């Protein structure tokens, strides 16, 4: 199940009524609140500070994930974000990838889950944590948390100190040891997304560039049967409905970072 596209379109329309940018609207509005605003002429009397916030999150249905899904979502993400490919682990740059249960849940999140599930690939990516240690340690604020919960990066501010990599307990970040353009040679580039430079850290951005245009993340669009993206702040959102009926795990919750990627098992 993917996020309701209709809600995105409504947010875009209401942003115009409110006289705020599309980006601002997405940070301030949540789908469940939109119906109430639609009848208001020009959004009169509506103050930004009165609007509730969005908290974007994702679920991944492990039971429906396999090697093909991993390949598909990684291919889509790699193309859209111009992620370089190098043929060795040390230089690897990864935003989303498949890993084993043992690696994903080294702490044994639930030792009693079905053994068959433990054999399936777990899609790993940045968890867009609510209390992200990577943000706390960044000396230049190159990594920051947006009001909608997305942990974003400004590559131009990154000085390559890698404090964020040391602080992230999930291994969600990659360092460009080599010029990424070398790893993009011979591949079709996405002209709409910037290539990075050697010496810069990068990671999954929850497709913030798509969200700000009213689209869901590309991986969730490519594998709607596996991934659900939505607003956790809205009790009626698709993601909240899924989480109500399915058992979910989050990685390393004992560390208190509050990951916002949930694994349905
Ligand atoms: S998963 Fe790692 S990189 Fe992503 S927000 Fe959490 S601490 Fe930061
Ligand atoms: S949310 Fe976007 S950036 Fe993150 S893994 Fe999915 S496709 Fe890649």
JSON list of N, CA and C in Angstrom, two decimals, residues 1 11 24-25 36 50 60 85 108 112 117 123 143 163 181 186 209 211 222:
[
{"chain": "A", "resi": 1, "resn": "UNK", "atom": "N", "xyz": [0.85, -1.20, 0.00]},
{"chain": "A", "resi": 1, "resn": "UNK", "atom": "CA", "xyz": [0.00, 0.00, 0.00]},
{"chain": "A", "resi": 1, "resn": "UNK", "atom": "C", "xyz": [0.89, 1.26, 0.00]},
{"chain": "A", "resi": 11, "resn": "UNK", "atom": "N", "xyz": [-2.51, 18.84, -0.51]},
{"chain": "A", "resi": 11, "resn": "UNK", "atom": "CA", "xyz": [-1.56, 19.69, 0.21]},
{"chain": "A", "resi": 11, "resn": "UNK", "atom": "C", "xyz": [-1.00, 20.76, -0.73]},
{"chain": "A", "resi": 24, "resn": "UNK", "atom": "N", "xyz": [6.87, 24.36, 2.44]},
{"chain": "A", "resi": 24, "resn": "UNK", "atom": "CA", "xyz": [6.36, 24.74, 3.76]},
{"chain": "A", "resi": 24, "resn": "UNK", "atom": "C", "xyz": [5.07, 24.02, 4.08]},
{"chain": "A", "resi": 25, "resn": "UNK", "atom": "N", "xyz": [4.22, 23.91, 3.09]},
{"chain": "A", "resi": 25, "resn": "UNK", "atom": "CA", "xyz": [2.94, 23.24, 3.33]},
{"chain": "A", "resi": 25, "resn": "UNK", "atom": "C", "xyz": [3.13, 21.79, 3.70]},
{"chain": "A", "resi": 36, "resn": "UNK", "atom": "N", "xyz": [-10.77, 19.71, 6.45]},
{"chain": "A", "resi": 36, "resn": "UNK", "atom": "CA", "xyz": [-11.30, 20.85, 7.20]},
{"chain": "A", "resi": 36, "resn": "UNK", "atom": "C", "xyz": [-10.92, 22.17, 6.55]},
{"chain": "A", "resi": 50, "resn": "UNK", "atom": "N", "xyz": [-0.70, 27.29, 14.00]},
{"chain": "A", "resi": 50, "resn": "UNK", "atom": "CA", "xyz": [-1.81, 26.49, 14.52]},
{"chain": "A", "resi": 50, "resn": "UNK", "atom": "C", "xyz": [-1.92, 25.14, 13.81]},
{"chain": "A", "resi": 60, "resn": "UNK", "atom": "N", "xyz": [7.93, -1.58, 6.01]},
{"chain": "A", "resi": 60, "resn": "UNK", "atom": "CA", "xyz": [8.45, -2.53, 5.02]},
{"chain": "A", "resi": 60, "resn": "UNK", "atom": "C", "xyz": [7.93, -3.91, 5.40]},
{"chain": "A", "resi": 85, "resn": "UNK", "atom": "N", "xyz": [28.60, 3.45, -8.41]},
{"chain": "A", "resi": 85, "resn": "UNK", "atom": "CA", "xyz": [28.87, 2.02, -8.18]},
{"chain": "A", "resi": 85, "resn": "UNK", "atom": "C", "xyz": [30.38, 1.80, -8.28]},
{"chain": "A", "resi": 108, "resn": "UNK", "atom": "N", "xyz": [18.88, -9.15, 18.24]},
{"chain": "A", "resi": 108, "resn": "UNK", "atom": "CA", "xyz": [17.82, -10.15, 18.37]},
{"chain": "A", "resi": 108, "resn": "UNK", "atom": "C", "xyz": [16.51, -9.53, 18.80]},
{"chain": "A", "resi": 112, "resn": "UNK", "atom": "N", "xyz": [11.69, -14.93, 18.78]},
{"chain": "A", "resi": 112, "resn": "UNK", "atom": "CA", "xyz": [10.63, -15.92, 18.55]},
{"chain": "A", "resi": 112, "resn": "UNK", "atom": "C", "xyz": [9.90, -15.74, 17.24]},
{"chain": "A", "resi": 117, "resn": "UNK", "atom": "N", "xyz": [10.90, -16.06, 8.28]},
{"chain": "A", "resi": 117, "resn": "UNK", "atom": "CA", "xyz": [11.10, -14.61, 8.10]},
{"chain": "A", "resi": 117, "resn": "UNK", "atom": "C", "xyz": [12.57, -14.25, 8.24]},
{"chain": "A", "resi": 123, "resn": "UNK", "atom": "N", "xyz": [15.23, -4.93, 3.91]},
{"chain": "A", "resi": 123, "resn": "UNK", "atom": "CA", "xyz": [15.64, -3.70, 3.26]},
{"chain": "A", "resi": 123, "resn": "UNK", "atom": "C", "xyz": [16.11, -2.71, 4.31]},
{"chain": "A", "resi": 143, "resn": "UNK", "atom": "N", "xyz": [23.94, 18.10, 8.29]},
{"chain": "A", "resi": 143, "resn": "UNK", "atom": "CA", "xyz": [22.84, 17.16, 8.51]},
{"chain": "A", "resi": 143, "resn": "UNK", "atom": "C", "xyz": [21.86, 17.84, 9.46]},
{"chain": "A", "resi": 163, "resn": "UNK", "atom": "N", "xyz": [31.87, 12.44, 11.56]},
{"chain": "A", "resi": 163, "resn": "UNK", "atom": "CA", "xyz": [31.32, 12.27, 12.91]},
{"chain": "A", "resi": 163, "resn": "UNK", "atom": "C", "xyz": [29.94, 11.62, 12.82]},
{"chain": "A", "resi": 181, "resn": "UNK", "atom": "N", "xyz": [31.80, 10.65, -9.48]},
{"chain": "A", "resi": 181, "resn": "UNK", "atom": "CA", "xyz": [31.58, 10.68, -10.94]},
{"chain": "A", "resi": 181, "resn": "UNK", "atom": "C", "xyz": [32.30, 9.53, -11.63]},
{"chain": "A", "resi": 186, "resn": "UNK", "atom": "N", "xyz": [29.52, 5.88, -17.81]},
{"chain": "A", "resi": 186, "resn": "UNK", "atom": "CA", "xyz": [28.81, 4.92, -18.67]},
{"chain": "A", "resi": 186, "resn": "UNK", "atom": "C", "xyz": [27.37, 4.69, -18.25]},
{"chain": "A", "resi": 209, "resn": "UNK", "atom": "N", "xyz": [13.13, 15.38, -2.32]},
{"chain": "A", "resi": 209, "resn": "UNK", "atom": "CA", "xyz": [12.89, 16.17, -3.53]},
{"chain": "A", "resi": 209, "resn": "UNK", "atom": "C", "xyz": [11.58, 15.77, -4.19]},
{"chain": "A", "resi": 211, "resn": "UNK", "atom": "N", "xyz": [8.95, 14.32, -2.32]},
{"chain": "A", "resi": 211, "resn": "UNK", "atom": "CA", "xyz": [7.90, 14.67, -1.36]},
{"chain": "A", "resi": 211, "resn": "UNK", "atom": "C", "xyz": [7.52, 16.14, -1.51]},
{"chain": "A", "resi": 222, "resn": "UNK", "atom": "N", "xyz": [7.83, 2.09, -6.35]},
{"chain": "A", "resi": 222, "resn": "UNK", "atom": "CA", "xyz": [8.23, 0.93, -7.15]},
{"chain": "A", "resi": 222, "resn": "UNK", "atom": "C", "xyz": [7.78, -0.39, -6.54]}
]
